[in-house]
Coordinates of C-alpha atoms in Angstrom, one line a residue:
M242 CA -0.1 -0.1 -0.2
R243 CA 1.3 3.5 -1.1
R244 CA 2.2 5.6 2.2
Q245 CA 0.3 8.8 2.4
R246 CA 2.5 11.7 2.1
K247 CA 2.6 15.3 3.7
I248 CA 3.3 17.9 0.9
I249 CA 3.5 21.6 1.1
H250 CA 4.0 24.1 -1.8
V251 CA 5.3 27.5 -0.8
D252 CA 4.8 30.3 -3.0
M253 CA 6.3 33.9 -2.2
D254 CA 3.7 36.7 -2.6
A255 CA 4.6 39.3 -5.5
F256 CA 8.2 38.2 -4.8
Y257 CA 10.2 40.8 -6.6
A258 CA 8.0 43.4 -5.8
S259 CA 7.8 42.6 -2.4
V260 CA 11.6 42.5 -1.8
E261 CA 11.5 45.9 -3.6
Q262 CA 9.0 47.3 -1.3
R263 CA 10.7 45.9 1.9
D264 CA 14.2 47.5 1.0
F265 CA 12.9 51.0 -0.3
P266 CA 10.2 52.3 1.8
E267 CA 9.1 54.7 -0.7
Y268 CA 7.6 51.9 -2.8
R269 CA 5.6 50.6 0.0
G270 CA 1.9 51.0 -0.3
K271 CA 2.0 52.1 -3.8
P272 CA 1.5 50.2 -7.4
L273 CA 4.9 49.0 -8.3
I274 CA 5.7 47.3 -11.4
V275 CA 9.1 45.3 -11.4
G276 CA 10.5 45.0 -15.1
G277 CA 11.3 47.2 -18.3
L278 CA 10.2 50.6 -18.7
P279 CA 7.5 51.7 -20.9
E280 CA 9.2 54.4 -22.6
G281 CA 10.4 53.8 -26.3
R282 CA 9.4 50.6 -27.7
G283 CA 8.5 49.2 -24.2
G284 CA 9.7 46.2 -22.0
V285 CA 7.8 43.4 -20.2
V286 CA 6.5 43.1 -16.7
A287 CA 8.4 40.7 -14.5
T288 CA 6.0 41.0 -11.7
A289 CA 3.7 43.6 -9.9
S290 CA 2.8 44.5 -6.3
Y291 CA -0.7 43.9 -5.3
E292 CA -1.4 47.6 -5.6
A293 CA -0.5 47.4 -9.2
R294 CA -2.5 43.9 -9.8
S295 CA -5.8 45.7 -8.7
Y296 CA -5.7 47.7 -11.7
G297 CA -5.5 44.6 -13.9
V298 CA -1.4 44.5 -14.2
R299 CA -0.2 41.0 -14.9
S300 CA 3.3 39.3 -15.2
A301 CA 4.7 39.1 -18.8
M302 CA 2.1 41.8 -19.9
P303 CA 3.8 44.5 -22.0
S304 CA 5.1 47.5 -19.8
K305 CA 3.1 50.1 -22.2
V306 CA -0.1 48.2 -21.6
A307 CA 0.4 48.3 -17.9
Q308 CA 1.1 51.9 -17.7
R309 CA -2.3 52.3 -19.7
L310 CA -4.2 50.5 -17.1
C311 CA -2.1 52.0 -14.3
P312 CA -0.9 55.4 -15.2
D313 CA 0.5 56.1 -11.5
A314 CA 2.4 53.1 -11.4
L315 CA 6.1 53.3 -10.3
F316 CA 8.3 51.0 -12.6
V317 CA 11.6 49.8 -11.5
Y318 CA 14.2 47.5 -13.2
P319 CA 14.8 44.0 -11.5
R320 CA 17.7 43.5 -9.1
F321 CA 18.3 39.9 -9.6
D322 CA 21.1 39.5 -6.9
A323 CA 18.9 40.8 -4.1
Y324 CA 15.8 38.2 -5.2
K325 CA 18.7 35.4 -5.5
A326 CA 19.8 36.3 -1.8
A327 CA 16.4 36.2 -0.5
S328 CA 15.5 32.9 -2.3
R329 CA 18.7 31.4 -0.7
H330 CA 17.5 32.5 2.9
I331 CA 14.1 31.2 2.3
R332 CA 15.6 27.8 1.0
E333 CA 17.8 27.5 4.4
I334 CA 14.3 27.9 6.2
F335 CA 12.8 25.3 4.1
H336 CA 15.7 22.7 5.0
R337 CA 15.3 23.3 8.9
Y338 CA 12.4 21.0 8.4
T339 CA 13.1 18.4 5.5
D340 CA 15.9 18.2 2.9
I341 CA 13.2 17.0 0.6
V342 CA 12.9 20.1 -1.3
E343 CA 12.2 21.0 -5.0
P344 CA 12.7 24.1 -6.0
L345 CA 10.6 25.3 -9.0
S346 CA 12.0 28.5 -9.1
L347 CA 13.6 31.5 -6.9
D348 CA 10.1 32.0 -5.4
E349 CA 8.4 28.6 -5.1
A350 CA 9.2 24.9 -4.0
Y351 CA 7.8 21.6 -2.7
L352 CA 8.5 20.1 0.4
D353 CA 8.0 16.9 1.5
V354 CA 7.6 16.5 5.2
T355 CA 6.1 13.2 5.7
D356 CA 9.2 12.6 8.2
D357 CA 10.1 15.8 9.1
K358 CA 13.6 16.7 10.7
Q359 CA 12.2 18.1 14.0
G360 CA 9.7 15.4 14.4
I361 CA 6.8 17.8 14.8
G362 CA 4.4 15.1 12.4
S363 CA 1.9 17.9 11.3
A364 CA 2.4 19.4 8.0
L365 CA 0.0 22.5 8.8
V366 CA 2.1 23.3 11.8
I367 CA 5.4 23.2 9.8
A368 CA 3.8 25.3 6.9
K369 CA 2.6 28.0 9.6
R370 CA 6.2 27.9 11.1
I371 CA 7.8 28.2 7.8
K372 CA 5.6 31.2 6.9
Q373 CA 6.3 32.9 10.4
A374 CA 10.1 32.6 9.8
I375 CA 9.9 34.2 6.2
R376 CA 7.9 36.9 7.8
E377 CA 10.2 37.4 10.8
E378 CA 13.4 37.0 9.2
L379 CA 13.1 38.6 5.6
Q380 CA 10.1 40.9 6.1
L381 CA 8.3 39.2 3.3
T382 CA 5.1 37.1 3.1
A383 CA 4.6 33.8 1.7
S384 CA 1.4 31.7 0.9
A385 CA 1.1 28.0 1.3
G386 CA -0.9 24.9 0.3
V387 CA -0.9 21.4 2.2
S388 CA -2.3 18.4 0.9
I389 CA -1.2 14.8 0.1
N390 CA 0.2 15.3 -3.3
K391 CA 2.0 18.0 -5.2
F392 CA -0.8 18.9 -7.6
V393 CA -3.3 19.7 -4.8
A394 CA -0.8 21.4 -2.6
K395 CA 0.3 23.7 -5.5
I396 CA -3.4 24.6 -6.3
A397 CA -4.3 25.2 -2.6
S398 CA -1.0 27.7 -2.1
D399 CA -2.8 29.8 -4.8
M400 CA -6.3 30.0 -3.1
Q401 CA -6.1 32.5 -0.5
K402 CA -3.1 34.8 -1.7
P403 CA -1.6 36.8 -0.3
D404 CA -0.2 35.4 2.9
G405 CA -2.6 32.4 2.7
L406 CA -2.4 29.2 4.2
T407 CA -4.8 26.2 2.8
F408 CA -5.3 22.7 3.6
I409 CA -7.2 20.5 1.3
G410 CA -7.6 17.0 3.2
P411 CA -7.9 13.4 1.7
S412 CA -11.4 13.5 2.3
K413 CA -12.0 16.5 0.1
I414 CA -9.7 16.1 -2.5
E415 CA -12.0 14.5 -5.5
A416 CA -14.8 16.9 -4.6
F417 CA -12.6 19.8 -4.6
M418 CA -11.1 18.3 -8.1
E419 CA -14.7 18.1 -9.5
E420 CA -15.1 21.9 -8.9
L421 CA -11.9 23.1 -10.2
P422 CA -12.3 25.1 -13.2
V423 CA -10.2 23.4 -16.5
E424 CA -7.8 25.9 -16.8
R425 CA -6.3 25.3 -13.4
F426 CA -5.5 21.8 -14.4
F427 CA -1.8 20.9 -14.5
G428 CA -0.6 21.0 -18.2
V429 CA -3.6 22.8 -19.5
G430 CA -2.6 25.9 -21.2
K431 CA -5.1 28.6 -22.9
V432 CA -5.5 26.7 -26.2
T433 CA -6.4 23.3 -24.6
A434 CA -8.7 25.0 -22.0
A435 CA -10.6 26.7 -24.9
K436 CA -11.1 23.5 -26.8
M437 CA -12.3 21.8 -23.4
K438 CA -14.8 24.6 -23.0
A439 CA -15.8 24.1 -26.7
M440 CA -16.7 20.8 -26.0
G441 CA -18.8 21.5 -22.9
F442 CA -15.9 20.7 -20.2
N443 CA -15.7 23.5 -18.0
I444 CA -14.9 21.9 -14.7
G445 CA -13.2 18.8 -13.4
A446 CA -16.8 16.9 -13.0
D447 CA -17.0 17.3 -16.7
L448 CA -13.9 15.5 -17.5
K449 CA -14.5 13.2 -15.2
K450 CA -17.5 11.7 -17.0
L451 CA -15.1 10.6 -19.9
S452 CA -13.2 7.5 -20.0
E453 CA -9.5 7.7 -20.1
A454 CA -9.3 6.4 -23.8
E455 CA -11.9 9.2 -24.5
L456 CA -9.5 11.8 -22.7
I457 CA -6.4 10.3 -24.7
H458 CA -8.5 10.5 -28.0
Y459 CA -9.5 14.0 -27.5
F460 CA -6.3 15.6 -25.7
G461 CA -3.4 13.1 -26.5
K462 CA -1.1 11.7 -23.9
P463 CA -1.9 14.5 -21.5
G464 CA -5.1 12.7 -21.2
R465 CA -3.9 10.0 -19.2
F466 CA -2.6 12.3 -16.6
Y467 CA -5.8 14.4 -16.6
Y468 CA -8.2 11.1 -15.9
Q469 CA -5.8 10.7 -12.9
I470 CA -5.8 13.9 -11.2
V471 CA -9.5 14.7 -11.8
R472 CA -9.8 11.5 -9.3
G473 CA -7.1 13.6 -7.0
I474 CA -4.3 11.0 -8.1
D475 CA -0.8 12.3 -8.6
H476 CA 2.2 10.0 -7.5
R477 CA 4.7 12.5 -8.6
E478 CA 7.6 12.5 -5.7
V479 CA 9.3 15.9 -4.7
Q480 CA 12.6 15.4 -6.3
P481 CA 15.4 17.3 -4.3
H482 CA 18.2 15.8 -6.5
R483 CA 17.1 15.7 -9.8
E484 CA 19.4 15.5 -12.5
A485 CA 17.7 18.0 -15.3
K486 CA 19.0 17.4 -18.7
S487 CA 17.5 20.5 -19.8
V488 CA 15.3 23.2 -18.7
S489 CA 12.3 25.0 -21.0
V490 CA 9.3 26.9 -21.1
E491 CA 7.0 27.3 -23.9
D492 CA 3.5 28.9 -24.5
T493 CA 0.8 28.5 -27.3
Y494 CA -1.0 31.3 -28.7
Q495 CA -4.9 31.3 -29.3
Q496 CA -4.0 33.8 -32.1
D497 CA -1.1 33.3 -34.4
L498 CA 1.9 35.5 -34.2
T499 CA 2.8 37.3 -37.2
A500 CA 5.0 40.0 -36.4
V501 CA 8.7 39.5 -35.2
D502 CA 8.2 42.1 -32.6
D503 CA 5.4 40.2 -31.1
M504 CA 7.3 37.0 -31.3
L505 CA 10.3 38.6 -29.4
A506 CA 8.0 40.3 -26.9
E507 CA 6.8 36.8 -26.1
L508 CA 10.3 35.3 -26.2
G509 CA 11.2 37.9 -23.5
R510 CA 8.6 36.8 -21.4
L511 CA 9.5 33.2 -21.4
T512 CA 12.9 33.9 -20.7
V513 CA 11.9 35.6 -17.7
K514 CA 10.4 32.4 -16.6
L515 CA 13.3 30.4 -17.8
V516 CA 15.7 32.2 -15.9
S517 CA 13.7 32.1 -12.4
R518 CA 13.7 28.3 -13.1
L519 CA 17.4 27.8 -13.9
Q520 CA 18.4 30.1 -10.9
G521 CA 16.0 28.6 -8.8
A522 CA 17.5 25.1 -9.6
Q523 CA 21.1 26.7 -9.1
L524 CA 21.8 25.5 -12.8
K525 CA 23.5 27.0 -15.9
G526 CA 23.5 25.9 -19.5
R527 CA 25.6 26.4 -22.6
T528 CA 23.1 25.5 -25.3
I529 CA 20.2 28.0 -25.9
T530 CA 17.2 26.6 -28.2
V531 CA 14.5 28.5 -29.7
K532 CA 11.6 26.5 -30.5
F533 CA 8.7 27.5 -33.2
K534 CA 5.6 25.8 -34.0
F535 CA 3.8 27.0 -37.1
H536 CA 0.1 27.3 -37.8
D537 CA 0.4 24.0 -40.1
F538 CA 1.8 22.4 -36.7
S539 CA 5.1 22.1 -38.2
L540 CA 8.1 22.4 -35.7
M541 CA 11.2 24.0 -35.9
T542 CA 14.3 24.5 -33.5
R543 CA 17.3 26.3 -34.0
S544 CA 20.1 26.3 -31.1
H545 CA 23.3 28.3 -30.3
T546 CA 26.0 26.8 -27.9
L547 CA 28.3 29.2 -25.9
Q548 CA 32.0 28.6 -24.4
E549 CA 30.7 29.3 -21.0
P550 CA 27.5 28.4 -19.3
V551 CA 25.0 31.1 -18.4
N552 CA 21.9 31.7 -16.6
D553 CA 21.2 35.5 -16.5
E554 CA 18.6 37.4 -18.6
G555 CA 20.9 39.5 -20.7
S556 CA 23.1 37.0 -21.9
L557 CA 20.1 34.2 -22.5
F558 CA 17.8 36.9 -24.5
H559 CA 21.0 38.3 -26.4
I560 CA 21.1 35.0 -27.9
V561 CA 17.6 34.4 -28.4
K562 CA 17.6 37.8 -30.7
R563 CA 20.5 36.3 -32.6
I564 CA 18.8 33.0 -33.3
I565 CA 15.7 35.0 -34.4
G566 CA 17.7 37.4 -36.5
K567 CA 19.0 34.3 -38.6
V568 CA 15.5 32.7 -39.2
D569 CA 13.2 33.9 -41.9
L570 CA 9.9 34.3 -40.4
R571 CA 8.4 36.6 -43.1
G572 CA 5.0 35.6 -43.9
R573 CA 5.3 32.7 -41.1
K574 CA 2.5 32.4 -38.6
I575 CA 3.3 31.0 -35.4
R576 CA 1.1 29.2 -32.9
L577 CA 3.9 28.3 -30.2
L578 CA 7.1 29.6 -29.0
G579 CA 9.5 28.0 -26.6
V580 CA 12.9 28.7 -25.0
G581 CA 15.2 26.0 -23.6
V582 CA 18.8 25.4 -22.0
S583 CA 20.8 22.4 -22.1
N584 CA 24.4 21.5 -21.5
L585 CA 23.7 22.2 -17.9
E586 CA 25.9 22.2 -14.9
K587 CA 25.4 23.6 -11.4
Q588 CA 26.5 26.9 -10.5
D589 CA 30.0 27.2 -9.3
G590 CA 29.6 30.2 -6.9
V591 CA 32.0 32.3 -8.7
R592 CA 29.8 35.5 -9.7
R593 CA 30.3 36.6 -13.2
E594 CA 29.7 40.4 -13.3
K595 CA 27.5 41.5 -16.3
T596 CA 27.1 45.4 -17.2
I597 CA 24.2 46.9 -16.3
D598 CA 23.3 47.0 -20.1
A599 CA 23.4 43.6 -20.4
Q600 CA 21.2 42.7 -17.7
L601 CA 18.6 45.0 -18.8
K602 CA 18.5 44.3 -22.4
L603 CA 15.6 41.6 -21.7
F604 CA 13.4 44.4 -20.3
A605 CA 13.6 46.5 -23.3
A606 CA 12.3 43.5 -25.6
P607 CA 9.5 45.0 -27.7
S608 CA 6.0 44.7 -26.5
S609 CA 3.0 43.1 -28.1
D610 CA 1.9 30.5 -16.5
D611 CA -6.1 7.6 4.1
A612 CA -4.9 10.0 6.6
Q613 CA -7.2 12.0 8.6
P614 CA -6.8 15.9 8.1
S615 CA -5.2 16.1 11.8
D616 CA -2.8 13.6 10.4
L617 CA -1.1 16.5 8.2

């Protein structure tokens, strides 16, 4: 019989913006946008404070659009050294309770506390203590989700942001999954969600009516995972020492991209996510790959290999732009873009200085995601 696990997903609240507001009192209580400035061709929003989010500003939004939504917003360039320092401290807090920690990026991670170091025995208590330590030691807030598997814990952490703590116990999981909107399912992007809704599948209960074979027929291999997860079944383990061969991000668009400027804006957004994952896993890589899927579903990849491994925004996006410059995209319609890094190695701890211009190139991109409850 498979042992019931105790999983916590911790997600920092508006991480970059919160660090800026902590370090600079003049930003507190004001709508703050971290990313590229809206002047000129404009940049991309890396993250926004909750004051800015109340105006509809979201991560990866073109800065020009963000400024239109929130004219009084303050724009600041990101300080990744400060964010990495905070992330290291947060990870040290995690390791006080367990060594089974799987970072997803600088600002979120899974923890398996089934057998915690301090013998506390309650994942809820551990999550509360982690949140308290982050608040007291870093003057930042985090939201946490607690459950028996990774998928449900991650969904739970997003339910009461900011500064939330949500527990979804074993007896509640299946009913919770039945009510979950399909766009919240792992692996369901905008295009797949639109397809599901067009077919009348709006929530988990709708998907649950389909057999595994039907889900695979309609949605391909991911249908097998949908069949399991809608029933609250997720056997993926928290992987603290996963040896990644590559790290990549991609997105599919409901409307094909035809302008190179729009493609670069999207690639800038994807590079932000990629860098967060690389730095969160303390990885660098030599080979940068850009993936294109065209409107006829044909695929093309183009890569460039460097002599030295990198994981900073300026270097990665510089290579992405070089790759784009060598590809004839005139008249082509793009339905998917992706950016990946391979030939990976762990960070050596030696700081490689970058000029401020290189660090900020990315953000000048053109504008255009059967224990009882008491046992956890």
